[in-house]
Short mmCIF file of N, CA, C and O in Angstrom, two decimals:
data_model
loop_
_atom_site.label_atom_id
_atom_site.label_comp_id
_atom_site.label_asym_id
_atom_site.label_seq_id
_atom_site.Cartn_x
_atom_site.Cartn_y
_atom_site.Cartn_z
N UNK A 1361 14.43 9.25 1.94
CA UNK A 1361 13.08 8.63 1.63
C UNK A 1361 12.02 9.59 2.17
O UNK A 1361 11.80 9.58 3.31
N UNK A 1362 11.34 10.38 1.41
CA UNK A 1362 10.35 11.29 2.19
C UNK A 1362 9.05 10.81 1.87
O UNK A 1362 8.17 11.12 2.59
N UNK A 1363 8.77 9.83 0.99
CA UNK A 1363 7.31 9.35 0.77
C UNK A 1363 7.33 8.20 1.61
O UNK A 1363 7.92 7.23 1.68
N UNK A 1364 6.28 8.26 2.61
CA UNK A 1364 6.09 7.21 3.62
C UNK A 1364 5.60 5.93 2.86
O UNK A 1364 5.80 4.79 3.31
N UNK A 1365 4.85 5.93 1.83
CA UNK A 1365 4.47 4.63 1.23
C UNK A 1365 5.70 4.05 0.51
O UNK A 1365 5.70 2.87 0.66
N UNK A 1366 6.51 4.59 0.01
CA UNK A 1366 7.87 4.18 -0.61
C UNK A 1366 8.56 3.59 0.57
O UNK A 1366 8.95 2.45 0.55
N UNK A 1367 8.58 4.20 1.66
CA UNK A 1367 9.48 3.79 2.88
C UNK A 1367 8.87 2.44 3.38
O UNK A 1367 9.49 1.44 3.58
N UNK A 1368 7.55 2.26 3.49
CA UNK A 1368 6.82 1.01 4.05
C UNK A 1368 7.02 0.02 2.92
O UNK A 1368 7.38 -1.23 3.29
N UNK A 1369 6.93 0.29 1.66
CA UNK A 1369 7.32 -0.73 0.56
C UNK A 1369 8.67 -1.18 0.77
O UNK A 1369 8.79 -2.38 0.65
N UNK A 1370 9.49 -0.44 0.99
CA UNK A 1370 11.20 -0.98 1.08
C UNK A 1370 11.13 -1.57 2.36
O UNK A 1370 11.99 -2.56 2.51
N UNK A 1371 10.34 -1.28 3.50
CA UNK A 1371 10.44 -1.96 4.81
C UNK A 1371 9.97 -3.46 4.51
O UNK A 1371 10.65 -4.45 4.97
N UNK A 1372 8.77 -3.63 3.77
CA UNK A 1372 8.49 -5.14 3.48
C UNK A 1372 9.31 -5.59 2.46
O UNK A 1372 9.42 -7.02 2.54
N UNK A 1373 9.95 -4.94 1.51
CA UNK A 1373 11.00 -5.55 0.74
C UNK A 1373 12.08 -6.17 1.52
O UNK A 1373 12.65 -7.22 1.08
N UNK A 1374 12.40 -5.71 2.62
CA UNK A 1374 13.57 -6.09 3.43
C UNK A 1374 13.02 -7.47 3.99
O UNK A 1374 13.77 -8.36 4.15
N UNK A 1375 11.83 -7.60 4.29
CA UNK A 1375 11.21 -8.94 4.94
C UNK A 1375 11.24 -9.93 3.96
O UNK A 1375 11.22 -11.19 4.32
N UNK A 1376 11.17 -9.64 2.60
CA UNK A 1376 10.91 -10.49 1.54
C UNK A 1376 12.26 -10.90 0.92
O UNK A 1376 12.32 -11.72 0.22
N UNK A 1377 13.19 -10.21 1.26
CA UNK A 1377 14.57 -10.33 0.51
C UNK A 1377 15.28 -11.62 1.21
O UNK A 1377 15.75 -11.55 2.36
N UNK A 1378 15.55 -12.65 0.31
CA UNK A 1378 16.04 -13.72 1.04
C UNK A 1378 17.76 -13.96 0.80
O UNK A 1378 18.39 -14.56 1.40
N UNK A 1379 18.31 -13.11 -0.05
CA UNK A 1379 19.62 -12.91 -0.38
C UNK A 1379 20.21 -11.93 1.02
O UNK A 1379 19.73 -10.96 1.17
N UNK A 1380 20.98 -12.54 1.81
CA UNK A 1380 21.54 -11.81 3.13
C UNK A 1380 22.26 -10.51 2.76
O UNK A 1380 21.83 -9.57 3.47
N UNK A 1381 23.09 -10.69 1.69
CA UNK A 1381 23.75 -9.21 1.48
C UNK A 1381 22.73 -8.22 0.92
O UNK A 1381 22.84 -7.16 1.38
N UNK A 1382 21.94 -8.64 0.04
CA UNK A 1382 20.98 -7.63 -0.50
C UNK A 1382 20.06 -7.28 0.59
O UNK A 1382 19.63 -6.09 0.68
N UNK A 1383 19.54 -8.17 1.53
CA UNK A 1383 18.79 -7.80 2.64
C UNK A 1383 19.41 -6.64 3.47
O UNK A 1383 18.77 -5.67 3.91
N UNK A 1384 20.67 -6.92 3.84
CA UNK A 1384 21.48 -5.89 4.57
C UNK A 1384 21.47 -4.59 3.97
O UNK A 1384 21.36 -3.71 4.60
N UNK A 1385 21.50 -4.58 2.68
CA UNK A 1385 21.73 -3.32 1.94
C UNK A 1385 20.20 -2.51 1.95
O UNK A 1385 20.35 -1.46 2.30
N UNK A 1386 19.18 -3.40 1.94
CA UNK A 1386 17.87 -2.70 2.05
C UNK A 1386 17.65 -2.10 3.54
O UNK A 1386 17.27 -1.20 3.61
N UNK A 1387 18.03 -2.93 4.53
CA UNK A 1387 17.98 -2.65 5.90
C UNK A 1387 18.86 -1.41 6.26
O UNK A 1387 18.30 -0.44 6.92
N UNK A 1388 20.00 -1.11 5.70
CA UNK A 1388 20.69 0.07 5.78
C UNK A 1388 20.19 1.29 5.07
O UNK A 1388 20.21 2.33 5.57
N UNK A 1389 19.30 1.05 3.92
CA UNK A 1389 18.71 2.02 3.33
C UNK A 1389 17.45 2.45 4.08
O UNK A 1389 17.16 3.73 4.23
N UNK A 1390 16.74 1.59 4.81
CA UNK A 1390 15.38 1.88 5.49
C UNK A 1390 15.43 2.20 6.98
O UNK A 1390 14.76 2.92 7.42
N UNK A 1391 16.42 1.57 7.55
CA UNK A 1391 16.53 1.61 9.08
C UNK A 1391 17.74 2.38 9.67
O UNK A 1391 18.78 2.14 9.04
N UNK A 1392 17.59 3.04 10.67
CA UNK A 1392 18.73 3.72 11.33
C UNK A 1392 19.51 2.65 11.98
O UNK A 1392 18.94 1.54 12.19
N UNK A 1393 20.83 2.89 11.97
CA UNK A 1393 21.64 1.91 12.59
C UNK A 1393 21.24 1.28 13.99
O UNK A 1393 21.41 0.10 14.18
N UNK A 1394 20.79 2.14 14.83
CA UNK A 1394 20.33 1.73 16.17
C UNK A 1394 18.79 1.48 16.33
O UNK A 1394 18.24 1.51 17.47
N UNK A 1395 18.32 1.25 15.16
CA UNK A 1395 16.64 1.15 15.15
C UNK A 1395 16.21 0.01 16.17
O UNK A 1395 16.97 -1.04 16.40
N UNK A 1396 15.08 0.10 16.74
CA UNK A 1396 14.49 -0.80 17.64
C UNK A 1396 13.26 -1.46 17.03
O UNK A 1396 12.40 -0.57 16.45
N UNK A 1397 13.20 -2.73 16.98
CA UNK A 1397 12.02 -3.61 16.50
C UNK A 1397 11.41 -4.37 17.68
O UNK A 1397 12.25 -5.18 18.11
N UNK A 1398 10.16 -4.11 17.92
CA UNK A 1398 9.56 -4.91 18.91
C UNK A 1398 8.12 -5.44 18.53
O UNK A 1398 7.33 -4.68 17.85
N UNK A 1399 7.87 -6.80 18.62
CA UNK A 1399 6.50 -7.43 18.46
C UNK A 1399 6.48 -8.29 19.44
O UNK A 1399 7.18 -8.32 20.29
N UNK A 1400 5.28 -9.02 19.56
CA UNK A 1400 4.93 -9.83 20.71
C UNK A 1400 6.01 -11.10 20.80
O UNK A 1400 6.06 -11.69 21.96
N UNK A 1401 6.75 -11.34 19.75
CA UNK A 1401 7.56 -12.66 19.93
C UNK A 1401 9.11 -12.09 20.01
O UNK A 1401 9.89 -12.98 20.29
N UNK A 1402 9.42 -10.96 19.76
CA UNK A 1402 11.00 -10.50 19.68
C UNK A 1402 11.13 -9.12 19.92
O UNK A 1402 10.20 -8.43 19.62
N UNK A 1403 12.05 -8.72 20.64
CA UNK A 1403 12.48 -7.35 20.70
C UNK A 1403 14.07 -7.22 20.56
O UNK A 1403 14.79 -7.84 21.12
N UNK A 1404 14.41 -6.52 19.39
CA UNK A 1404 15.76 -6.35 18.85
C UNK A 1404 16.22 -4.91 18.95
O UNK A 1404 15.27 -4.22 18.44
N UNK A 1405 17.48 -4.86 18.70
CA UNK A 1405 17.86 -3.28 18.59
C UNK A 1405 19.20 -3.41 17.55
O UNK A 1405 19.88 -4.43 17.66
N UNK A 1406 19.06 -2.50 16.55
CA UNK A 1406 20.08 -2.63 15.58
C UNK A 1406 19.74 -3.49 14.39
O UNK A 1406 19.02 -4.26 14.33
N UNK A 1407 20.43 -3.13 13.22
CA UNK A 1407 20.28 -3.67 11.98
C UNK A 1407 20.56 -5.25 11.96
O UNK A 1407 19.80 -5.94 11.36
N UNK A 1408 21.50 -5.54 12.66
CA UNK A 1408 21.96 -6.99 12.76
C UNK A 1408 20.90 -7.98 13.40
O UNK A 1408 20.58 -8.85 13.03
N UNK A 1409 20.28 -7.32 14.46
CA UNK A 1409 19.26 -7.93 15.29
C UNK A 1409 18.05 -8.12 14.37
O UNK A 1409 17.47 -9.14 14.30
N UNK A 1410 17.71 -7.02 13.41
CA UNK A 1410 16.60 -7.07 12.74
C UNK A 1410 16.85 -8.10 11.58
O UNK A 1410 15.90 -8.97 11.32
N UNK A 1411 18.05 -8.13 11.09
CA UNK A 1411 18.42 -9.04 9.99
C UNK A 1411 18.15 -10.44 10.35
O UNK A 1411 17.75 -11.21 9.77
N UNK A 1412 18.75 -10.87 11.75
CA UNK A 1412 18.64 -12.09 12.33
C UNK A 1412 17.09 -12.66 12.45
O UNK A 1412 16.54 -13.59 12.16
N UNK A 1413 16.43 -11.57 12.78
CA UNK A 1413 14.86 -11.82 13.01
C UNK A 1413 14.19 -12.14 11.75
O UNK A 1413 13.48 -13.04 11.68
N UNK A 1414 14.52 -11.33 10.82
CA UNK A 1414 13.98 -11.58 9.47
C UNK A 1414 14.38 -12.87 8.86
O UNK A 1414 13.61 -13.86 8.45
N UNK A 1415 15.69 -13.42 8.94
CA UNK A 1415 16.10 -14.57 8.63
C UNK A 1415 15.44 -15.74 9.23
O UNK A 1415 15.11 -16.82 8.52
N UNK A 1416 15.14 -15.59 10.53
CA UNK A 1416 14.38 -16.72 11.40
C UNK A 1416 12.99 -16.76 10.93
O UNK A 1416 12.44 -17.86 10.81
N UNK A 1417 12.31 -15.73 10.48
CA UNK A 1417 11.02 -15.66 9.99
C UNK A 1417 10.96 -16.32 8.72
O UNK A 1417 9.99 -17.25 8.43
N UNK A 1418 11.79 -15.94 7.86
CA UNK A 1418 11.81 -16.69 6.43
C UNK A 1418 12.21 -18.16 6.67
O UNK A 1418 11.51 -18.93 5.86
N UNK A 1419 12.93 -18.48 7.67
CA UNK A 1419 13.20 -20.04 7.77
C UNK A 1419 11.87 -20.62 8.28
O UNK A 1419 11.45 -21.88 7.94
N UNK A 1420 11.07 -19.82 9.10
CA UNK A 1420 9.87 -20.63 9.54
C UNK A 1420 8.74 -20.60 8.49
O UNK A 1420 7.94 -21.54 8.53
N UNK A 1421 8.68 -19.61 7.80
CA UNK A 1421 7.54 -19.43 6.69
C UNK A 1421 8.18 -19.20 5.32
O UNK A 1421 7.78 -18.45 4.59
N UNK A 1422 9.05 -20.17 5.07
CA UNK A 1422 9.54 -20.16 3.68
C UNK A 1422 8.78 -20.22 2.58
O UNK A 1422 7.59 -20.91 2.56
N UNK A 1423 8.86 -19.40 1.43
CA UNK A 1423 8.07 -19.41 0.29
C UNK A 1423 6.87 -18.37 0.46
O UNK A 1423 6.18 -18.09 -0.40
N UNK A 1424 6.64 -17.85 1.73
CA UNK A 1424 5.62 -16.95 1.82
C UNK A 1424 6.04 -15.46 1.68
O UNK A 1424 7.44 -15.30 1.88
N UNK A 1425 5.31 -14.57 1.44
CA UNK A 1425 5.78 -13.21 1.11
C UNK A 1425 4.87 -12.23 1.88
O UNK A 1425 3.71 -12.52 2.19
N UNK A 1426 5.72 -11.04 2.33
CA UNK A 1426 4.82 -10.02 2.90
C UNK A 1426 4.33 -9.02 2.09
O UNK A 1426 4.99 -8.80 1.07
N UNK A 1427 3.16 -8.58 2.28
CA UNK A 1427 2.47 -7.55 1.36
C UNK A 1427 1.91 -6.60 2.27
O UNK A 1427 1.39 -6.86 3.34
N UNK A 1428 1.63 -5.28 1.56
CA UNK A 1428 0.86 -4.42 2.24
C UNK A 1428 -0.72 -4.77 2.38
O UNK A 1428 -1.21 -5.12 1.29
N UNK A 1429 -1.25 -4.70 3.55
CA UNK A 1429 -2.65 -5.08 3.60
C UNK A 1429 -3.69 -4.01 3.34
O UNK A 1429 -4.93 -4.26 3.58
N UNK A 1430 -3.42 -2.83 2.99
CA UNK A 1430 -4.11 -1.56 3.06
C UNK A 1430 -3.35 -0.47 2.89
O UNK A 1430 -2.10 -0.60 2.70
N UNK A 1431 -4.03 0.79 2.92
CA UNK A 1431 -3.33 2.04 2.91
C UNK A 1431 -2.28 2.29 3.98
O UNK A 1431 -2.71 1.92 5.10
N UNK A 1432 -1.33 3.06 3.75
CA UNK A 1432 -0.39 3.51 4.92
C UNK A 1432 -1.08 4.81 5.42
O UNK A 1432 -1.52 5.57 4.66
N UNK A 1433 -1.16 4.83 6.73
CA UNK A 1433 -1.79 5.91 7.40
C UNK A 1433 -0.62 6.58 8.06
O UNK A 1433 0.16 6.17 8.90
N UNK A 1434 -0.34 7.99 7.87
CA UNK A 1434 0.96 8.60 8.45
C UNK A 1434 0.55 10.10 8.87
O UNK A 1434 -0.30 10.72 8.08
N UNK A 1435 1.29 10.61 9.66
CA UNK A 1435 1.24 11.96 10.20
C UNK A 1435 2.52 12.12 11.00
O UNK A 1435 3.29 11.40 11.33
N UNK A 1436 3.03 13.55 10.78
CA UNK A 1436 4.33 13.75 11.31
C UNK A 1436 5.39 12.80 11.08
O UNK A 1436 5.78 12.57 9.77
N UNK A 1437 5.93 12.21 11.97
CA UNK A 1437 7.12 11.18 11.73
C UNK A 1437 6.58 9.76 11.96
O UNK A 1437 7.33 8.97 12.46
N UNK A 1438 5.34 9.49 11.86
CA UNK A 1438 4.76 8.05 12.44
C UNK A 1438 3.81 7.53 11.26
O UNK A 1438 3.06 8.28 10.55
N UNK A 1439 4.16 6.25 10.89
CA UNK A 1439 3.28 5.53 9.95
C UNK A 1439 2.75 4.30 10.61
O UNK A 1439 3.45 3.64 11.42
N UNK A 1440 1.59 3.94 10.17
CA UNK A 1440 1.04 2.80 10.58
C UNK A 1440 0.44 2.09 9.39
O UNK A 1440 -0.07 2.72 8.50
N UNK A 1441 0.39 0.64 9.41
CA UNK A 1441 0.14 -0.04 8.37
C UNK A 1441 -0.26 -1.40 8.67
O UNK A 1441 0.20 -1.99 9.67
N UNK A 1442 -1.06 -2.10 7.94
CA UNK A 1442 -1.33 -3.60 7.97
C UNK A 1442 -0.59 -4.33 6.99
O UNK A 1442 -0.43 -3.81 5.86
N UNK A 1443 -0.05 -5.34 7.42
CA UNK A 1443 0.71 -6.31 6.40
C UNK A 1443 0.04 -7.65 6.39
O UNK A 1443 -0.59 -7.98 7.32
N UNK A 1444 0.27 -8.36 5.49
CA UNK A 1444 -0.32 -9.85 5.20
C UNK A 1444 0.99 -10.59 4.80
O UNK A 1444 1.80 -10.24 4.24
N UNK A 1445 1.06 -11.83 5.38
CA UNK A 1445 1.94 -12.83 5.02
C UNK A 1445 1.44 -14.09 4.61
O UNK A 1445 0.47 -14.63 5.18
N UNK A 1446 1.73 -14.45 3.27
CA UNK A 1446 1.05 -15.66 2.74
C UNK A 1446 1.59 -15.99 1.28
O UNK A 1446 2.57 -15.20 0.85
N UNK A 1447 0.99 -16.99 0.85
CA UNK A 1447 1.41 -17.26 -0.62
C UNK A 1447 0.94 -16.03 -1.68
O UNK A 1447 -0.02 -15.46 -1.35
N UNK A 1448 1.88 -15.75 -2.52
CA UNK A 1448 1.64 -14.57 -3.34
C UNK A 1448 0.36 -14.74 -4.06
O UNK A 1448 -0.01 -15.74 -4.61
N UNK A 1449 -0.53 -13.82 -3.83
CA UNK A 1449 -1.85 -13.80 -4.42
C UNK A 1449 -2.89 -14.57 -3.80
O UNK A 1449 -4.00 -14.68 -4.47
N UNK A 1450 -2.57 -15.14 -2.76
CA UNK A 1450 -3.62 -16.00 -1.88
C UNK A 1450 -3.81 -15.50 -0.57
O UNK A 1450 -3.34 -14.47 -0.13
N UNK A 1451 -4.67 -16.04 -0.01
CA UNK A 1451 -5.12 -15.79 1.38
C UNK A 1451 -4.05 -15.63 2.32
O UNK A 1451 -3.18 -16.66 2.32
N UNK A 1452 -3.78 -14.64 3.19
CA UNK A 1452 -2.73 -14.56 4.10
C UNK A 1452 -2.80 -15.58 5.26
O UNK A 1452 -4.03 -15.91 5.62
N UNK A 1453 -1.78 -16.18 5.68
CA UNK A 1453 -1.69 -17.20 6.78
C UNK A 1453 -1.59 -16.21 8.05
O UNK A 1453 -1.77 -16.66 9.20
N UNK A 1454 -1.00 -15.04 8.10
CA UNK A 1454 -0.71 -14.16 9.09
C UNK A 1454 -1.00 -12.73 8.73
O UNK A 1454 -0.87 -12.40 7.59
N UNK A 1455 -1.63 -11.99 9.79
CA UNK A 1455 -1.83 -10.68 9.43
C UNK A 1455 -1.34 -9.82 10.65
O UNK A 1455 -1.54 -10.29 11.78
N UNK A 1456 -0.62 -8.70 10.39
CA UNK A 1456 -0.19 -7.87 11.58
C UNK A 1456 -0.37 -6.39 11.23
O UNK A 1456 -0.80 -6.02 10.17
N UNK A 1457 -0.11 -5.64 12.21
CA UNK A 1457 -0.18 -4.21 12.25
C UNK A 1457 1.04 -3.58 12.78
O UNK A 1457 1.53 -3.86 13.86
N UNK A 1458 1.69 -2.78 12.06
CA UNK A 1458 2.86 -2.15 12.56
C UNK A 1458 2.82 -0.53 12.72
O UNK A 1458 2.18 0.00 11.88
N UNK A 1459 3.48 0.02 13.54
CA UNK A 1459 3.68 1.46 13.71
C UNK A 1459 5.07 1.87 13.73
O UNK A 1459 5.89 1.12 14.53
N UNK A 1460 5.53 2.61 12.73
CA UNK A 1460 6.88 2.92 12.53
C UNK A 1460 7.16 4.43 12.69
O UNK A 1460 6.39 5.16 12.40
N UNK A 1461 8.16 4.59 13.56
CA UNK A 1461 8.73 5.95 13.91
C UNK A 1461 9.87 6.29 12.90
O UNK A 1461 10.90 5.61 12.77
N UNK A 1462 9.87 7.40 12.21
CA UNK A 1462 10.67 7.90 11.17
C UNK A 1462 11.56 9.00 11.83
O UNK A 1462 11.14 9.82 12.51
N UNK A 1463 12.96 8.71 11.83
CA UNK A 1463 13.96 9.66 12.31
C UNK A 1463 13.98 10.90 11.41
O UNK A 1463 13.60 10.97 10.40
N UNK A 1464 14.81 11.86 11.88
CA UNK A 1464 15.08 13.06 11.16
C UNK A 1464 15.70 12.67 9.81
O UNK A 1464 15.65 13.53 8.82
N UNK A 1465 16.61 11.56 9.66
CA UNK A 1465 17.18 11.15 8.45
C UNK A 1465 16.45 10.51 7.52
O UNK A 1465 16.87 10.03 6.40
N UNK A 1466 15.06 10.27 7.78
CA UNK A 1466 14.16 9.68 6.91
C UNK A 1466 14.15 8.31 6.95
O UNK A 1466 13.38 7.55 6.21
N UNK A 1467 14.96 7.62 7.78
CA UNK A 1467 14.96 6.11 8.10
C UNK A 1467 14.10 5.83 9.35
O UNK A 1467 13.92 6.53 10.18
N UNK A 1468 13.72 4.59 9.33
CA UNK A 1468 12.90 3.98 10.45
C UNK A 1468 13.90 3.94 11.70
O UNK A 1468 14.76 3.38 11.62
N UNK A 1469 13.43 4.55 12.97
CA UNK A 1469 14.08 4.46 14.04
C UNK A 1469 13.46 3.30 15.05
O UNK A 1469 14.27 2.80 16.02
N UNK A 1470 12.08 3.23 14.85
CA UNK A 1470 11.47 2.29 15.93
C UNK A 1470 10.21 1.63 15.04
O UNK A 1470 9.58 2.24 14.33
N UNK A 1471 10.08 0.43 15.29
CA UNK A 1471 8.84 -0.34 14.81
C UNK A 1471 8.25 -1.11 16.01
O UNK A 1471 8.90 -1.76 16.72
N UNK A 1472 6.97 -0.81 16.19
CA UNK A 1472 6.14 -1.54 17.26
C UNK A 1472 5.17 -2.33 16.42
O UNK A 1472 4.33 -1.90 15.68
N UNK A 1473 5.17 -3.78 16.49
CA UNK A 1473 4.58 -4.63 15.68
C UNK A 1473 3.37 -5.36 16.67
O UNK A 1473 3.50 -5.59 17.72
N UNK A 1474 2.28 -5.62 15.92
CA UNK A 1474 1.24 -6.39 16.59
C UNK A 1474 0.74 -7.55 15.59
O UNK A 1474 0.85 -7.41 14.37
N UNK A 1475 0.49 -8.73 16.32
CA UNK A 1475 -0.15 -9.78 15.37
C UNK A 1475 -1.62 -9.90 15.56
O UNK A 1475 -2.02 -10.09 16.81
N UNK A 1476 -2.34 -9.82 14.52
CA UNK A 1476 -3.64 -9.86 14.44
C UNK A 1476 -4.39 -11.35 14.21
O UNK A 1476 -5.32 -11.84 14.60
N UNK A 1477 -3.31 -12.10 13.49
CA UNK A 1477 -3.83 -13.32 12.84
C UNK A 1477 -2.51 -14.07 12.74
O UNK A 1477 -1.70 -13.77 12.02
N UNK A 1478 -2.39 -15.22 13.39
CA UNK A 1478 -1.17 -16.02 13.48
C UNK A 1478 -1.56 -17.53 13.17
O UNK A 1478 -2.62 -17.86 13.74
N UNK A 1479 -0.87 -18.07 12.34
CA UNK A 1479 -1.15 -19.57 12.06
C UNK A 1479 -0.91 -20.47 13.21
O UNK A 1479 -0.07 -20.29 14.20
N UNK A 1480 -1.82 -21.50 13.51
CA UNK A 1480 -1.59 -22.55 14.46
C UNK A 1480 -0.39 -23.05 14.50
O UNK A 1480 0.23 -23.42 13.47
N UNK A 1481 0.27 -23.07 15.74
CA UNK A 1481 1.46 -23.66 15.94
C UNK A 1481 2.63 -22.83 15.70
O UNK A 1481 3.89 -23.20 15.75
N UNK A 1482 2.44 -21.60 15.35
CA UNK A 1482 3.46 -20.66 15.13
C UNK A 1482 4.07 -20.05 16.46
O UNK A 1482 3.52 -19.90 17.40
#
């Protein structure tokens, strides 16, 4: 995947995929096997850890979807982007900012996530 916008869209698709087998297929397409994901709430390594994290988020925020919150800004092997989580087409309940490092194979090797807006009690 050479296009950063497409890679970020596939990344968000993984977070929205509720079928475990389909999500694992997207994760294998988008993430390096030993990818590291870190945000204020979790730090995991590997696709299995990320898959478990996504499943937990979906369990907590069932029915909500992740969407791109603006343009993807990228240079070299780094992309940064804002995401929204909320009901489709409605005001987001959570907003975050991720920085993704892309490996030589075109897949994400590291994500550093930040939470800008978090629902009360989350």
